[in-house]
Coordinates of C-alpha atoms in Angstrom, one line a residue:
E1 CA 0.8 8.8 32.8
D2 CA 1.9 5.7 34.6
E3 CA 1.2 3.3 31.6
V4 CA 3.7 1.6 29.4
L5 CA 2.9 0.0 26.0
V6 CA 4.1 -3.6 26.2
A7 CA 2.5 -5.1 23.1
V8 CA 0.6 -4.5 19.9
V9 CA -1.5 -7.3 18.7
V10 CA -2.4 -7.3 15.0
P11 CA -5.0 -9.9 14.1
H12 CA -4.4 -12.2 11.1
L13 CA -6.2 -11.1 8.0
P14 CA -9.3 -13.1 7.2
T15 CA -9.3 -15.5 4.3
G16 CA -9.6 -13.7 1.0
M17 CA -8.3 -10.3 2.4
T18 CA -5.6 -8.6 0.5
G19 CA -4.4 -5.1 -0.1
T20 CA -1.8 -2.7 -1.3
Y21 CA -0.5 0.9 -1.0
L22 CA 1.0 2.8 -3.9
K23 CA 2.6 6.2 -3.9
F24 CA 3.9 8.5 -6.6
G25 CA 6.3 11.4 -6.2
Y26 CA 9.9 12.5 -6.5
H27 CA 10.1 14.1 -3.1
A28 CA 9.8 13.0 0.5
R29 CA 6.1 14.0 0.4
P30 CA 4.3 11.9 -2.3
S31 CA 2.3 13.6 -5.0
L32 CA -0.2 10.8 -4.7
G33 CA -0.9 8.1 -2.1
L34 CA -3.5 5.4 -2.9
G35 CA -4.5 2.4 -0.8
V36 CA -6.7 -0.5 -1.8
A37 CA -8.0 -3.2 0.5
L38 CA -10.2 -6.1 -0.8
R39 CA -11.9 -9.0 0.8
L40 CA -12.9 -11.6 -1.8
D41 CA -15.4 -14.4 -1.2
R42 CA -12.5 -16.8 -1.4
A43 CA -8.7 -16.6 -1.2
P44 CA -7.2 -14.8 -4.2
V45 CA -5.4 -17.8 -5.6
V46 CA -4.3 -17.7 -9.2
G47 CA -5.1 -21.0 -10.8
S48 CA -2.8 -23.2 -12.9
D49 CA -4.2 -21.7 -16.0
G50 CA -3.3 -18.2 -14.7
F51 CA -6.8 -16.8 -13.9
Q52 CA -9.5 -19.5 -13.6
E53 CA -9.9 -19.6 -9.8
L54 CA -9.4 -15.9 -9.3
Q55 CA -11.8 -14.8 -12.0
S56 CA -14.7 -16.6 -10.3
A57 CA -14.2 -14.7 -7.0
S58 CA -16.3 -11.7 -6.2
I59 CA -15.5 -8.6 -4.1
Q60 CA -17.2 -8.9 -0.7
E61 CA -15.7 -5.8 0.9
V62 CA -13.5 -3.1 -0.5
R63 CA -11.8 0.1 0.8
V64 CA -10.1 2.8 -1.3
S65 CA -8.2 5.7 0.2
V66 CA -6.6 8.5 -1.7
G67 CA -4.3 11.2 -0.3
S68 CA -1.9 14.0 -1.3
V69 CA -3.9 15.2 -4.3
G70 CA -6.5 17.3 -2.6
P71 CA -7.0 19.2 0.6
K72 CA -7.2 16.1 2.7
A73 CA -6.9 12.3 2.5
V74 CA -10.3 10.7 1.7
R75 CA -12.0 7.4 1.6
A76 CA -13.5 7.0 -1.9
R77 CA -16.9 5.6 -0.9
E78 CA -18.6 6.0 -4.2
A79 CA -15.7 4.1 -5.9
E80 CA -16.1 1.4 -3.2
E81 CA -19.8 1.1 -3.8
A82 CA -19.2 0.7 -7.6
L83 CA -16.7 -2.2 -6.9
Q84 CA -18.8 -3.9 -4.1
G85 CA -20.0 -7.4 -5.2
K86 CA -18.4 -7.3 -8.6
N87 CA -16.9 -10.4 -10.0
V88 CA -13.2 -10.3 -10.4
G89 CA -13.5 -11.8 -13.9
D90 CA -15.8 -9.0 -14.9
L91 CA -13.2 -6.4 -13.7
L92 CA -10.4 -8.1 -15.6
G93 CA -12.4 -9.0 -18.7
S94 CA -10.8 -7.3 -21.6
S95 CA -12.4 -9.2 -24.4
T96 CA -15.6 -7.2 -24.2
G97 CA -14.0 -4.1 -22.8
N98 CA -16.6 -4.1 -19.9
G99 CA -13.8 -4.5 -17.3
A100 CA -11.9 -1.6 -18.7
R101 CA -15.0 0.6 -18.8
L102 CA -15.9 -0.3 -15.2
L103 CA -12.3 0.4 -14.0
D104 CA -12.3 3.7 -15.8
E105 CA -15.7 4.6 -14.2
V106 CA -14.4 3.6 -10.7
G107 CA -11.2 5.6 -11.3
Q108 CA -13.3 8.7 -12.2
L109 CA -15.4 8.3 -9.1
A110 CA -12.3 8.1 -6.9
A111 CA -10.7 11.1 -8.6
R112 CA -13.8 13.2 -8.1
E113 CA -14.0 12.2 -4.5
A114 CA -10.3 13.0 -3.9
D115 CA -11.0 16.6 -5.0
P116 CA -7.6 17.2 -6.6
M117 CA -6.2 20.7 -6.6
D118 CA -3.5 22.5 -8.4
D119 CA -0.2 22.9 -6.6
M120 CA 3.6 22.7 -7.3
H121 CA 3.3 18.9 -7.8
G122 CA 0.8 19.2 -10.7
S123 CA -2.5 20.4 -12.0
A124 CA -5.8 19.1 -10.7
E125 CA -6.4 17.4 -14.0
Y126 CA -3.1 15.6 -13.9
K127 CA -3.7 14.5 -10.4
A128 CA -7.2 13.2 -11.3
H129 CA -5.6 11.2 -14.1
L130 CA -3.0 9.8 -11.6
V131 CA -5.8 8.7 -9.3
Q132 CA -7.5 6.8 -12.1
V133 CA -4.3 5.1 -13.2
F134 CA -3.2 4.2 -9.7
L135 CA -6.5 2.8 -8.7
R136 CA -6.4 0.4 -11.7
R137 CA -2.8 -0.5 -10.8
G138 CA -3.7 -0.9 -7.1
L139 CA -6.5 -3.3 -7.9
I140 CA -4.3 -5.4 -10.1
K141 CA -1.6 -5.5 -7.5
A142 CA -4.0 -6.3 -4.6
L143 CA -5.3 -9.2 -6.6
G144 CA -1.7 -10.5 -7.0
L145 CA -1.7 -10.1 -10.8
G146 CA 1.1 -7.7 -11.2
Q147 CA 3.5 -5.2 -9.7
G148 CA 1.0 -2.3 -10.1

């Protein structure tokens, strides 16, 4: 009762830590909210050739949260486990299609964990698709490779 908050101290992010939050919706309450936080084994610096330095980094730690599509906000732990330790170059690699397959797989895991449900904002199937698309966009944005 007799306490007053005088300061909030937020520590600096460790080297290699990055993240983003994306939301989708036309109303005050978003139809989807998705957060991605990554810690790479080195700072996510895009090299002079565009990708060289970033592609050799690997994901040391990752957190994925999804909200507004199901009964409650969730941390997508299975999706996190699928991303843990992965090389960024493997995720982004499009020549073999392996990166796209892995991102699709991770998106499906996150969508399943979010437990989407039908409501006035869309069907469960539509929301599951949004989770997959936004997870891919969130990873790309968190890595500094696009607007998401």
